[in-house]
Coordinates of C-alpha atoms in Angstrom, one line a residue:
Chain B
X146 CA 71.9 106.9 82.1
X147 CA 70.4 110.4 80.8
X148 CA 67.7 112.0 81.7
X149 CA 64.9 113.1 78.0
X150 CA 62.3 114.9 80.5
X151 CA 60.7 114.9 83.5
X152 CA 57.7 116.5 84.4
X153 CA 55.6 116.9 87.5
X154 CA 52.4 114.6 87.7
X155 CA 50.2 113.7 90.6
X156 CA 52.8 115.1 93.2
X157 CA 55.7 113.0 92.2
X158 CA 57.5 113.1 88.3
X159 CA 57.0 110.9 85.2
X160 CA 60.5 110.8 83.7
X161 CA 62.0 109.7 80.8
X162 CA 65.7 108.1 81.0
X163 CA 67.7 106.4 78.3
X164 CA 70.7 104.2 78.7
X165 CA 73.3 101.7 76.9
X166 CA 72.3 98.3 77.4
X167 CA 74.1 95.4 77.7
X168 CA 71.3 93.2 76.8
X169 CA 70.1 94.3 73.7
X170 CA 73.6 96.0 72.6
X171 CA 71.4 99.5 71.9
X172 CA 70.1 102.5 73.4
X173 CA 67.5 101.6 75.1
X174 CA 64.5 104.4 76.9
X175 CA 62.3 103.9 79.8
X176 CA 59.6 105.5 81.4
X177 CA 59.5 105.7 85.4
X178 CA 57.1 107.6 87.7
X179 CA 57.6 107.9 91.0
X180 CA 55.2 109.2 93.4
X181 CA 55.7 111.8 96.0
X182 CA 56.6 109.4 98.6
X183 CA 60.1 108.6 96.8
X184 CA 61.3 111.4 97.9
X185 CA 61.5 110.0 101.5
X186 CA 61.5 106.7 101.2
X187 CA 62.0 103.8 98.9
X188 CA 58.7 103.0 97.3
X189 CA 57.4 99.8 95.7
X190 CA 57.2 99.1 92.0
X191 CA 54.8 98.2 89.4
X192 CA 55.9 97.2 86.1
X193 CA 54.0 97.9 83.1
X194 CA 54.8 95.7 79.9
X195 CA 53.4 97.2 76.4
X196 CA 51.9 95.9 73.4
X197 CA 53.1 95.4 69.9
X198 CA 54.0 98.3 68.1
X199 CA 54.1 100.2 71.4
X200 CA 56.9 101.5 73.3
X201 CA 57.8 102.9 76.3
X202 CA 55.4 105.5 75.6
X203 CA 52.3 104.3 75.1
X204 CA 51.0 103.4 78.3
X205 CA 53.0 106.7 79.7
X206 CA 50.4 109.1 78.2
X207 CA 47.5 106.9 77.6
X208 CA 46.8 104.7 80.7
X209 CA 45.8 107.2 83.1
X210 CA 47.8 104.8 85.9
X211 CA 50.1 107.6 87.2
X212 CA 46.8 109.3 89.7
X213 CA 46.5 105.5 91.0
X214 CA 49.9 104.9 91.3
X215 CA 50.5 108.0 93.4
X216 CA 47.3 107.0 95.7
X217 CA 48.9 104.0 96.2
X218 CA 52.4 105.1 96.6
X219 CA 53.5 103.0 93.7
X220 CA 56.4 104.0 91.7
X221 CA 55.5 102.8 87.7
X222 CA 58.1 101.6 85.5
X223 CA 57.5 101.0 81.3
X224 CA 59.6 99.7 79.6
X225 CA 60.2 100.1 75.5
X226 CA 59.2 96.8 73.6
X227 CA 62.0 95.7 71.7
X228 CA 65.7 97.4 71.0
X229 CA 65.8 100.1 68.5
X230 CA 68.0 101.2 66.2
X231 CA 69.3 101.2 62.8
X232 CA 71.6 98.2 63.7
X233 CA 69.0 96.0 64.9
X234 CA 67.0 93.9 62.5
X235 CA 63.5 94.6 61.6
X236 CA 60.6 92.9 59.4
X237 CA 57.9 94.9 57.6
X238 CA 55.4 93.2 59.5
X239 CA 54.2 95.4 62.5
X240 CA 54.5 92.0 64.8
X241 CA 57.7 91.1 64.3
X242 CA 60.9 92.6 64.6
X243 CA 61.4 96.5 66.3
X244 CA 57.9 97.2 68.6
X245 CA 57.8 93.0 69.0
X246 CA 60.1 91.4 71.1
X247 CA 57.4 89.5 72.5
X248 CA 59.5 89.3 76.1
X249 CA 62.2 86.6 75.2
X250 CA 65.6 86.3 74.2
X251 CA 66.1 85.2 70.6
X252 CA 68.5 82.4 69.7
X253 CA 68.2 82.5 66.2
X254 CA 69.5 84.8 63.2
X255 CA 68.9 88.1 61.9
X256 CA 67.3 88.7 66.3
X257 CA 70.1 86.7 68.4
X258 CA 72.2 89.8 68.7
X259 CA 70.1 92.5 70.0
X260 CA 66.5 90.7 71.2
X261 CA 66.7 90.2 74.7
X262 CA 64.1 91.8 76.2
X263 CA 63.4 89.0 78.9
X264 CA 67.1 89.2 79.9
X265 CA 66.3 93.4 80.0
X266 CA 63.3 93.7 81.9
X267 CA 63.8 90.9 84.1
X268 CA 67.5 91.4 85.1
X269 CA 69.3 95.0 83.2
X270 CA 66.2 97.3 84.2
X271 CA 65.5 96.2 87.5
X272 CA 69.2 96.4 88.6
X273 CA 69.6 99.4 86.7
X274 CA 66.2 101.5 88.0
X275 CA 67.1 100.1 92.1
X276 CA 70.9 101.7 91.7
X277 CA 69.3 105.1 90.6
X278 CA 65.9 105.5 91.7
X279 CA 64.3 105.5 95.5
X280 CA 62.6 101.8 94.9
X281 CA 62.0 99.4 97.4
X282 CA 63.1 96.4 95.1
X283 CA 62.0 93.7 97.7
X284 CA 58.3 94.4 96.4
X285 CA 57.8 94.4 93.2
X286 CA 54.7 93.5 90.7
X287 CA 53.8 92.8 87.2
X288 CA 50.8 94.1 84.4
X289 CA 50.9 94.3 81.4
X290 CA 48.8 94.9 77.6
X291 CA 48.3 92.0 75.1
X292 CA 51.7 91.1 74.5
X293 CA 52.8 93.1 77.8
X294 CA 50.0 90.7 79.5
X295 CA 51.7 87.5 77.9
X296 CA 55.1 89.1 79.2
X297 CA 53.8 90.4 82.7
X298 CA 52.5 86.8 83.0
X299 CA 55.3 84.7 81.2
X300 CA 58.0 86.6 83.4
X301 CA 55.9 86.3 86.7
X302 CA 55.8 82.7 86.8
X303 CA 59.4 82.6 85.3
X304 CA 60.9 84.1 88.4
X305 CA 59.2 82.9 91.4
X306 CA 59.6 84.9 94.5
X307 CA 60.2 88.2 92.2
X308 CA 56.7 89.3 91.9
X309 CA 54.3 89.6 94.5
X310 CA 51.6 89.8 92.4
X311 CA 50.8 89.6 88.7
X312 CA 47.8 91.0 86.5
X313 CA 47.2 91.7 82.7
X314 CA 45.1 93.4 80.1
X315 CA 43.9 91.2 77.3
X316 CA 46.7 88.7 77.3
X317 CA 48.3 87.1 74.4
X318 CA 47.4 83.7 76.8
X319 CA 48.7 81.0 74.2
X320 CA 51.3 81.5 71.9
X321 CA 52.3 78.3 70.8
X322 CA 49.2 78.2 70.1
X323 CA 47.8 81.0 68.1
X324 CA 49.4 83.2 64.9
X325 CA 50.1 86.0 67.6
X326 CA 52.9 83.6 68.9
X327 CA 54.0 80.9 66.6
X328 CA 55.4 83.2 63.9
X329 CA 57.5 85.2 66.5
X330 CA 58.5 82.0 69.1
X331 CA 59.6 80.3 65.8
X332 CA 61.4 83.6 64.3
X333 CA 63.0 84.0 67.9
X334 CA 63.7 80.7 69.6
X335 CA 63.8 78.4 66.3
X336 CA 61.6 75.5 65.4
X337 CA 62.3 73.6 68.1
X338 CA 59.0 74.0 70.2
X339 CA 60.2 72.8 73.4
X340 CA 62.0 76.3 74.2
X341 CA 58.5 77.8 73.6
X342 CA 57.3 76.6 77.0
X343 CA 58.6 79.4 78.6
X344 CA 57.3 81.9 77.2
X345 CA 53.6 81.0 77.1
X346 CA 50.6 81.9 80.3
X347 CA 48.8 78.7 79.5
X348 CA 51.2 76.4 79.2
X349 CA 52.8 77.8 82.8
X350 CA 50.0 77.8 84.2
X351 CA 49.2 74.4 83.9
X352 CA 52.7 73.7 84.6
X353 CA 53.2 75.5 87.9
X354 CA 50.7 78.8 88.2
X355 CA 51.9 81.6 90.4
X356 CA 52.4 81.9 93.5
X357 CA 50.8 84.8 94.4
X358 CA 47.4 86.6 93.5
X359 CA 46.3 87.0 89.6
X360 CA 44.3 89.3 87.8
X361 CA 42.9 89.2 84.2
X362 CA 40.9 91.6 82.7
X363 CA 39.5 90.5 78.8
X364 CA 36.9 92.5 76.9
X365 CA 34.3 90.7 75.6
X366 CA 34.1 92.3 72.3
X367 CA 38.0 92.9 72.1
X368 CA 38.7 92.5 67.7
X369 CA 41.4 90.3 68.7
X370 CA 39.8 87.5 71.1
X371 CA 41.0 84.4 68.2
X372 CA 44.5 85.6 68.8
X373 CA 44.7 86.0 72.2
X374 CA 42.4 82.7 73.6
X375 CA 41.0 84.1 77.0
X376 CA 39.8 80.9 77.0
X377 CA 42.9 78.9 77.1
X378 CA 44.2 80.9 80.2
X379 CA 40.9 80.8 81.8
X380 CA 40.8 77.1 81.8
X381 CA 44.3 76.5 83.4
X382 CA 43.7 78.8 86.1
X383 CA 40.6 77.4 86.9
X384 CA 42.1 73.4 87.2
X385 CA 45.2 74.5 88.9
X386 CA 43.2 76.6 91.4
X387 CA 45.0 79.3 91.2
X388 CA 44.9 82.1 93.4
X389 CA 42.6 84.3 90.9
X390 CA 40.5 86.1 89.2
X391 CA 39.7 86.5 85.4
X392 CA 37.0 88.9 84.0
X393 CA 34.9 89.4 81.0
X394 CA 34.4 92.8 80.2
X395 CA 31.1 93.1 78.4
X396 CA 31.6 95.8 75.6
X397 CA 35.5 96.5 75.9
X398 CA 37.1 96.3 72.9
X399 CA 41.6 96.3 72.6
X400 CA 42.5 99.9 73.2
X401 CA 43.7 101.7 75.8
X402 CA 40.2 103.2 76.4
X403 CA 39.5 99.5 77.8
X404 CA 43.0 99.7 79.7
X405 CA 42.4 103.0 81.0
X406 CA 39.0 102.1 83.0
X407 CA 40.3 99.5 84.9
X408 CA 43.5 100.6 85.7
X409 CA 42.2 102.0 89.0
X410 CA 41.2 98.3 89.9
X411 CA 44.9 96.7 88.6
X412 CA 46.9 99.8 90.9
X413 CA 45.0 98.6 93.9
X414 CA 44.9 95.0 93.4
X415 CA 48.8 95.3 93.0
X416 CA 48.8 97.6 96.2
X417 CA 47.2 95.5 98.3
X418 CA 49.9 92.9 97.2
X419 CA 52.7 95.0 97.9
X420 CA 51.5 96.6 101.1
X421 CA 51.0 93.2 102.7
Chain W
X70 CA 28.5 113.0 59.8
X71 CA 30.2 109.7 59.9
X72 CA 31.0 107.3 62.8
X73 CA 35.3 106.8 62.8
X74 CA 35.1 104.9 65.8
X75 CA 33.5 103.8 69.1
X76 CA 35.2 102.4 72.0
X77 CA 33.5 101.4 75.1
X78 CA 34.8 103.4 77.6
X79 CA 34.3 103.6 81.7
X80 CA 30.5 102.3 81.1
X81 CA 30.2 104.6 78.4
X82 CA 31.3 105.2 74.9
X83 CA 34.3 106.9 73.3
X84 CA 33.3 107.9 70.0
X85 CA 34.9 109.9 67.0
X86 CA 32.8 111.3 64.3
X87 CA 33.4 112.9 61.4
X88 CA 31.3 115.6 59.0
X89 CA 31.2 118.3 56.4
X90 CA 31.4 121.6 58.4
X91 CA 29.8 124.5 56.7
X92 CA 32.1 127.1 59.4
X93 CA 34.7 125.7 57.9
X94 CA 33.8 124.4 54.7
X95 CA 36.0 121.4 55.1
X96 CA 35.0 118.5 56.8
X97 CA 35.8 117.7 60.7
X98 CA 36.2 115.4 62.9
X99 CA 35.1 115.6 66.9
X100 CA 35.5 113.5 70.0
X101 CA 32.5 112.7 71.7
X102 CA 32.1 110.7 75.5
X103 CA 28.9 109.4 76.4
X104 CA 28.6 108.4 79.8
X105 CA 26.4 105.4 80.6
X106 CA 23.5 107.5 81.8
X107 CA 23.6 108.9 77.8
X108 CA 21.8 105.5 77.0
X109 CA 18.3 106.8 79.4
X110 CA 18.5 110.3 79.8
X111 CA 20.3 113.5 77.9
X112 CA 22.9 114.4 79.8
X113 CA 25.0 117.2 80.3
X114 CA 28.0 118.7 78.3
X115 CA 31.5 120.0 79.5
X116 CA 33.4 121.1 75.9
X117 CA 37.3 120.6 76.3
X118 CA 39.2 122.8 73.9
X119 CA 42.5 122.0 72.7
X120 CA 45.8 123.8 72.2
X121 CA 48.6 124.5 69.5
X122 CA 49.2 121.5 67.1
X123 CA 46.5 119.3 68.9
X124 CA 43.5 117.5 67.0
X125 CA 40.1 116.0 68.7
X126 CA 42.3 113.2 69.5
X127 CA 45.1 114.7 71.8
X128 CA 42.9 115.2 74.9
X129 CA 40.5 112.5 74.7
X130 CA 43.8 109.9 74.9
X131 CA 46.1 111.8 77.3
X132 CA 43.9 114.0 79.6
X133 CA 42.3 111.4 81.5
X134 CA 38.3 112.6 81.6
X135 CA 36.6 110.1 80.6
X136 CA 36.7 108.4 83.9
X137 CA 35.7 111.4 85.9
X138 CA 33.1 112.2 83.6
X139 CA 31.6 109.0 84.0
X140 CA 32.0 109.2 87.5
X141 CA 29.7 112.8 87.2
X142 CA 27.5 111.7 84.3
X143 CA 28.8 114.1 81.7
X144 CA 29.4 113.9 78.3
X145 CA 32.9 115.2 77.0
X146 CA 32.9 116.9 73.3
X147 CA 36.6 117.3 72.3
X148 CA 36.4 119.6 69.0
X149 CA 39.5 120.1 66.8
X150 CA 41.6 123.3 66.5
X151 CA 41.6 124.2 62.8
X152 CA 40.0 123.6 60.0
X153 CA 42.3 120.7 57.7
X154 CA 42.5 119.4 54.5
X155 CA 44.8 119.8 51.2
X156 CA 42.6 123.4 50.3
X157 CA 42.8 124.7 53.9
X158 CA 45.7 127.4 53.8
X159 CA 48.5 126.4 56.1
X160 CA 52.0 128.3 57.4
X161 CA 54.8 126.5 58.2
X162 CA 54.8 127.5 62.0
X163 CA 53.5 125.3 64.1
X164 CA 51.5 128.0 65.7
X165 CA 49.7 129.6 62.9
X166 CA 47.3 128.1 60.2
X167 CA 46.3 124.0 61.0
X168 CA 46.4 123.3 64.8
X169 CA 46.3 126.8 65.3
X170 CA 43.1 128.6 65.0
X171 CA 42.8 130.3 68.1
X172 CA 38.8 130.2 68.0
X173 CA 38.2 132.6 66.0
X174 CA 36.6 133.3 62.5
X175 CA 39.2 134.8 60.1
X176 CA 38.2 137.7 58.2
X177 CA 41.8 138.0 56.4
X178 CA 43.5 136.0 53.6
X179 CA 44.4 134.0 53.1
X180 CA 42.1 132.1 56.2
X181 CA 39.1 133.7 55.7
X182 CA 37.4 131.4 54.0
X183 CA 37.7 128.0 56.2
X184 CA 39.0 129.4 59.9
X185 CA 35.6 130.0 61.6
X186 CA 36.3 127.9 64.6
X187 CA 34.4 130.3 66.8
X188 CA 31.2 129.9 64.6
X189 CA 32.5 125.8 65.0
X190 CA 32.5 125.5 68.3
X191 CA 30.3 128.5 69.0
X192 CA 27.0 127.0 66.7
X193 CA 27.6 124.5 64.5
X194 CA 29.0 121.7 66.1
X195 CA 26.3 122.3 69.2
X196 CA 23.6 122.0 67.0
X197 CA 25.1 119.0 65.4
X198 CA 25.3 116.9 68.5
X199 CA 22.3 118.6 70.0
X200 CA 20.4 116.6 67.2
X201 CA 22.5 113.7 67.4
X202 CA 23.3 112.5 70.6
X203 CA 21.3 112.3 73.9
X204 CA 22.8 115.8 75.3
X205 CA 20.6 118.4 77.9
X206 CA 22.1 121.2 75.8
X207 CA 20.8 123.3 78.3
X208 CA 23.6 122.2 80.7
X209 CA 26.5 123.1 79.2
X210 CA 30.5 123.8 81.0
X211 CA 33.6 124.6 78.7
X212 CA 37.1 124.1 79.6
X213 CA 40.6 123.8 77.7
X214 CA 44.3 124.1 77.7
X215 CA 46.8 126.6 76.5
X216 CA 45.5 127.9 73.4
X217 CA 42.0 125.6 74.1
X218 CA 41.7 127.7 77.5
X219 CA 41.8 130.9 75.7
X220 CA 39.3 129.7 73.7
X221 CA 37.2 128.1 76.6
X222 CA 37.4 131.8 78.4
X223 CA 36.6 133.9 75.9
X224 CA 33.6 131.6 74.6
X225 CA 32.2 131.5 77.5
X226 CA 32.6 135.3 78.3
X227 CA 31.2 135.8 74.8
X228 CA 28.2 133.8 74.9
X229 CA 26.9 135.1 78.4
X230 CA 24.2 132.3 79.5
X231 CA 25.5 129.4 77.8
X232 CA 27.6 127.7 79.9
X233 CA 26.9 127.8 83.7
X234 CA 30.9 127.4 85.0
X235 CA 34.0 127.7 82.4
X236 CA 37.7 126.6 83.7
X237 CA 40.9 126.5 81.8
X238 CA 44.7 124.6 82.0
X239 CA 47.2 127.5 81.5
X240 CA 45.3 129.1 79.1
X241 CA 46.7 132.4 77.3
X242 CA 44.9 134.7 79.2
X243 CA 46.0 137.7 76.9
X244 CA 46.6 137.3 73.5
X245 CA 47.1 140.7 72.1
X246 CA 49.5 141.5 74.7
X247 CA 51.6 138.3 73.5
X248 CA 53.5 136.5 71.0
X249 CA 50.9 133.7 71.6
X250 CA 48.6 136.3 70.2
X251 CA 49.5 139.2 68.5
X252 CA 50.9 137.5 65.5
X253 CA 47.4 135.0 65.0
X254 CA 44.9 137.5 65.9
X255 CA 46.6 139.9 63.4
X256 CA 47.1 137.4 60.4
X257 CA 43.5 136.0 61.0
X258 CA 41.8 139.5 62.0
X259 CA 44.1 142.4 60.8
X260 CA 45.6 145.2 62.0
X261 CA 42.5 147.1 63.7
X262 CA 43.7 145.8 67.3
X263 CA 39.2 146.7 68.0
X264 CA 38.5 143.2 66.3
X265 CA 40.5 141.8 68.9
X266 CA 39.0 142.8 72.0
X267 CA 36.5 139.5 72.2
X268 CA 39.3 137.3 71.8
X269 CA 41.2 138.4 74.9
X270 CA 40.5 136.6 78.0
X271 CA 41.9 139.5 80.1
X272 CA 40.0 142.4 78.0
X273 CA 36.9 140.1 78.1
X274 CA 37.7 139.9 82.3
X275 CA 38.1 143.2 83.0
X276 CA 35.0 144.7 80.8
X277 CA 32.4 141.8 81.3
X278 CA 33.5 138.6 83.6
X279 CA 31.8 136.1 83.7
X280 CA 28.2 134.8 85.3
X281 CA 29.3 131.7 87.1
X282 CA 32.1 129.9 88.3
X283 CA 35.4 130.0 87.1
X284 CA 38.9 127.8 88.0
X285 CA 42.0 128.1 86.3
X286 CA 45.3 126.3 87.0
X287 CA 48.5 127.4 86.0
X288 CA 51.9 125.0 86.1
X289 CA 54.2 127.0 88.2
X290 CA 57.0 125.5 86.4
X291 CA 55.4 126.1 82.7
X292 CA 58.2 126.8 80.3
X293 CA 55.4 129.4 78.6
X294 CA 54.8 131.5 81.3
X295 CA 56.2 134.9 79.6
X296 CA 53.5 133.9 76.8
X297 CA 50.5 132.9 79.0
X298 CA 51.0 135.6 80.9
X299 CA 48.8 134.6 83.7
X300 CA 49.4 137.2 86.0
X301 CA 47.5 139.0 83.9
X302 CA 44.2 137.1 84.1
X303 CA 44.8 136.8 88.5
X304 CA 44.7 140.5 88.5
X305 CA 41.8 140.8 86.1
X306 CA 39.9 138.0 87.8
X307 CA 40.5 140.1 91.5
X308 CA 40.1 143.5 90.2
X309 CA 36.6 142.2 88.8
X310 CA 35.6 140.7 92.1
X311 CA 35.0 137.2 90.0
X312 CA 33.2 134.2 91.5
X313 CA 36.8 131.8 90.8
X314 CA 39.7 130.3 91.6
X315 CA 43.0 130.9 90.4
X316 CA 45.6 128.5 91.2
X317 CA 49.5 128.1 90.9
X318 CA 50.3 124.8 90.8
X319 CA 54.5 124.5 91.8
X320 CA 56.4 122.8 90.3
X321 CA 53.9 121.4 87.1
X322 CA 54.9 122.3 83.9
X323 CA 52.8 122.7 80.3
X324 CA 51.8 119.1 79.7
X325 CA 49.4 117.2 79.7
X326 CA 50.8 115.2 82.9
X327 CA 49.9 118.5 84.5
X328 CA 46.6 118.8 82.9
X329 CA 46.0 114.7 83.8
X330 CA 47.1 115.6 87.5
X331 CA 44.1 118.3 87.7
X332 CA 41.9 117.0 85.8
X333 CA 39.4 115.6 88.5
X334 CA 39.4 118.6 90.0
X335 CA 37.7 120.1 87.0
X336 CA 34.9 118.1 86.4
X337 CA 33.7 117.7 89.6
X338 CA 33.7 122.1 89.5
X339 CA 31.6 121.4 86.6
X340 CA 29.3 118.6 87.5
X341 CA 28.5 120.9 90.7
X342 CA 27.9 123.8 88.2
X343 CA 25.8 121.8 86.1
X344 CA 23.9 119.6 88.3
X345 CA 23.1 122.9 90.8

């Protein structure tokens, strides 16, 4: 593992660290902060899973969750999107390919080789970051953005136990069931529908929910609300009861300026979580 | 002037606006936050200039504000640096020509005729939101970073009464004692080192100060320390008896993770300033 930067923020450091991986047979970068309170003691750990076309970057600069984090004592980990390189196949299309890993692990040709972002940020990362870092691995949590959401949420109720809490902004909610879903679960996974189930909110939810609490923050005048089906995700949390809350954000568009105002609400709603 | 975008943003609005700039002959593009309160009342201004190779855009993303500001009811302006465009003379350093005009108005070729960003940020773009927006002009703080904090100092040194507190992120406190400095105030002013003298922080410090407030904040760990200089600025600042605060923050270094970290620090110096 090497170290690109790190840089002092909020009393503890926001570093950059790259690293061979085994699952996606690249280079692979990450961003972690840790707060101040690593330095003593292992701290607990938020994961925050990007968007397309994002990568471990994005959210670094842009999501102003670092100040929460450290009043919290949470360390932050973001991961890249999808393996890079000029060895790993790519579509011109910015929702496919490098930037799109939508969270799974392909099975099908050109992806098969290198896509395997589920098998990276729910088994590589985490071993990798609690051999290195001060983190408390025992309590961990889950956000994410759009198709970080559908990720954060796919992967929580894939691993029961892991996380102790799970929230997103603006989920991709329905995949199978939208054109932000079926192109890239068919590219990835093949034709063969019934090894989409995984991978999408809704159906889980309806399945088996989390347990655990959830948070979902949508805005209301978000350019991408046909894609993503708030309402499909809203509706199978409400008949399974689940431990919840989803909100409409009256105004909020997609951006990170939506992101960025309620992070202070996701850092502590995941604190309380991992703190209990 | 022309709307590029608005984003809801922490109750208010994110917006970025574009128009033809007679200081610059060129046309420019500005950040603007309006808090919620913007929608009733005009509310007040804090300016946040940026530094070397930044546009409007830089700050408004990475710097955090917007939540703080809302928090104090203040609208955010976040100018650009330079003039742009294909006509706009350009050098192939990053810290001379676009990106880099150092807020002032060139009277040398070949950047006489479009780097005015003093007059910019001095007169035209006030008037222009002043008429625009719903903004108590006569409340109005500056601030910046690096080469934005030089600017934000000597603005509001040079335009005694305008702005009732001024602060800065590791500004260059004293330009023509500095390679941040010497070369731009020479290529855009010329060799008569007179012409200078309002576009030193340090100069401006030791013959004037300042009739307010000021804070600074210096990284301790700032890889541009030898061009900052901002020893120089302490002992001006002491030697002048200055209402202020000058503080050296260990261990931060010159990015905006340090100027995120501080940030609410700084508005709420303003908003006490501006709401006195």
């Amino acid at each position: 593992m090497k170290t690109v930067s790190e840089n002092k923020c909020f009393g503890g450091t926001q570093g950059v660290y790259t690293h061979a991986s085994d699952a996606c047979k690249c280079d692979m970068t990450f961003g972690l902060f840790l707060p101040e309170e690593a330095a003593h003691v292992p701290v607990p750990v938020l994961w925050y899973l990007s968007g397309l076309t994002c990568t471990h970057e994005n959210a670094m600069v842009k999501a102003g969750a670092q100040g929460w984090a450290a009043e919290h004592g949470l360390a932050l980990i973001f991961p890249d999107t999808s393996p890079r390189g000029d060895d790993v196949a790519d579509d011109e299309a910015y929702d496919l390919g490098k930037g799109a890993g939508f969270y799974v692990n392909a099975t099908e040709a050109p992806w098969a080789p290198h896509f395997n972002i589920w098998d990276y940020v729910a088994e590589e990362l985490p071993a990798l970051v609690g051999e290195n870092f001060a983190l408390d691995m025992s309590r961990q949590a889950i956000t994410g953005h759009s198709m970080g959401g559908h990720g954060a949420l796919t992967l929580a109720m894939g691993l029961p136990g892991r996380f102790a809490s799970v929230s997103a902004f603006a989920p991709i909610t329905h995949p199978s069931a939208s054109d932000w879903g079926r192109k890239q679960l068919g590219a990835y996974l093949g034709a063969n529908e019934s090894t989409w189930t995984a991978h999408d909110s809704t159906l889980l939810m309806r399945d088996k929910g989390f347990d655990g609490p959830v948070l979902i923050d949508q805005g209301g005048d978000d350019q991408f609300l046909d894609l993503l089906k708030p309402e499909c995700l809203a509706e199978a949390m409400a008949a399974r009861r689940q431990d919840g809350v989803f909100r409409m954000q009256k105004g909020y568009d997609h951006s990170y300026f939506f992101v960025s105002t309620f992070m202070e609400d996701h850092v502590a709603f995941h604190s309380e979580a991992l703190h209990a």
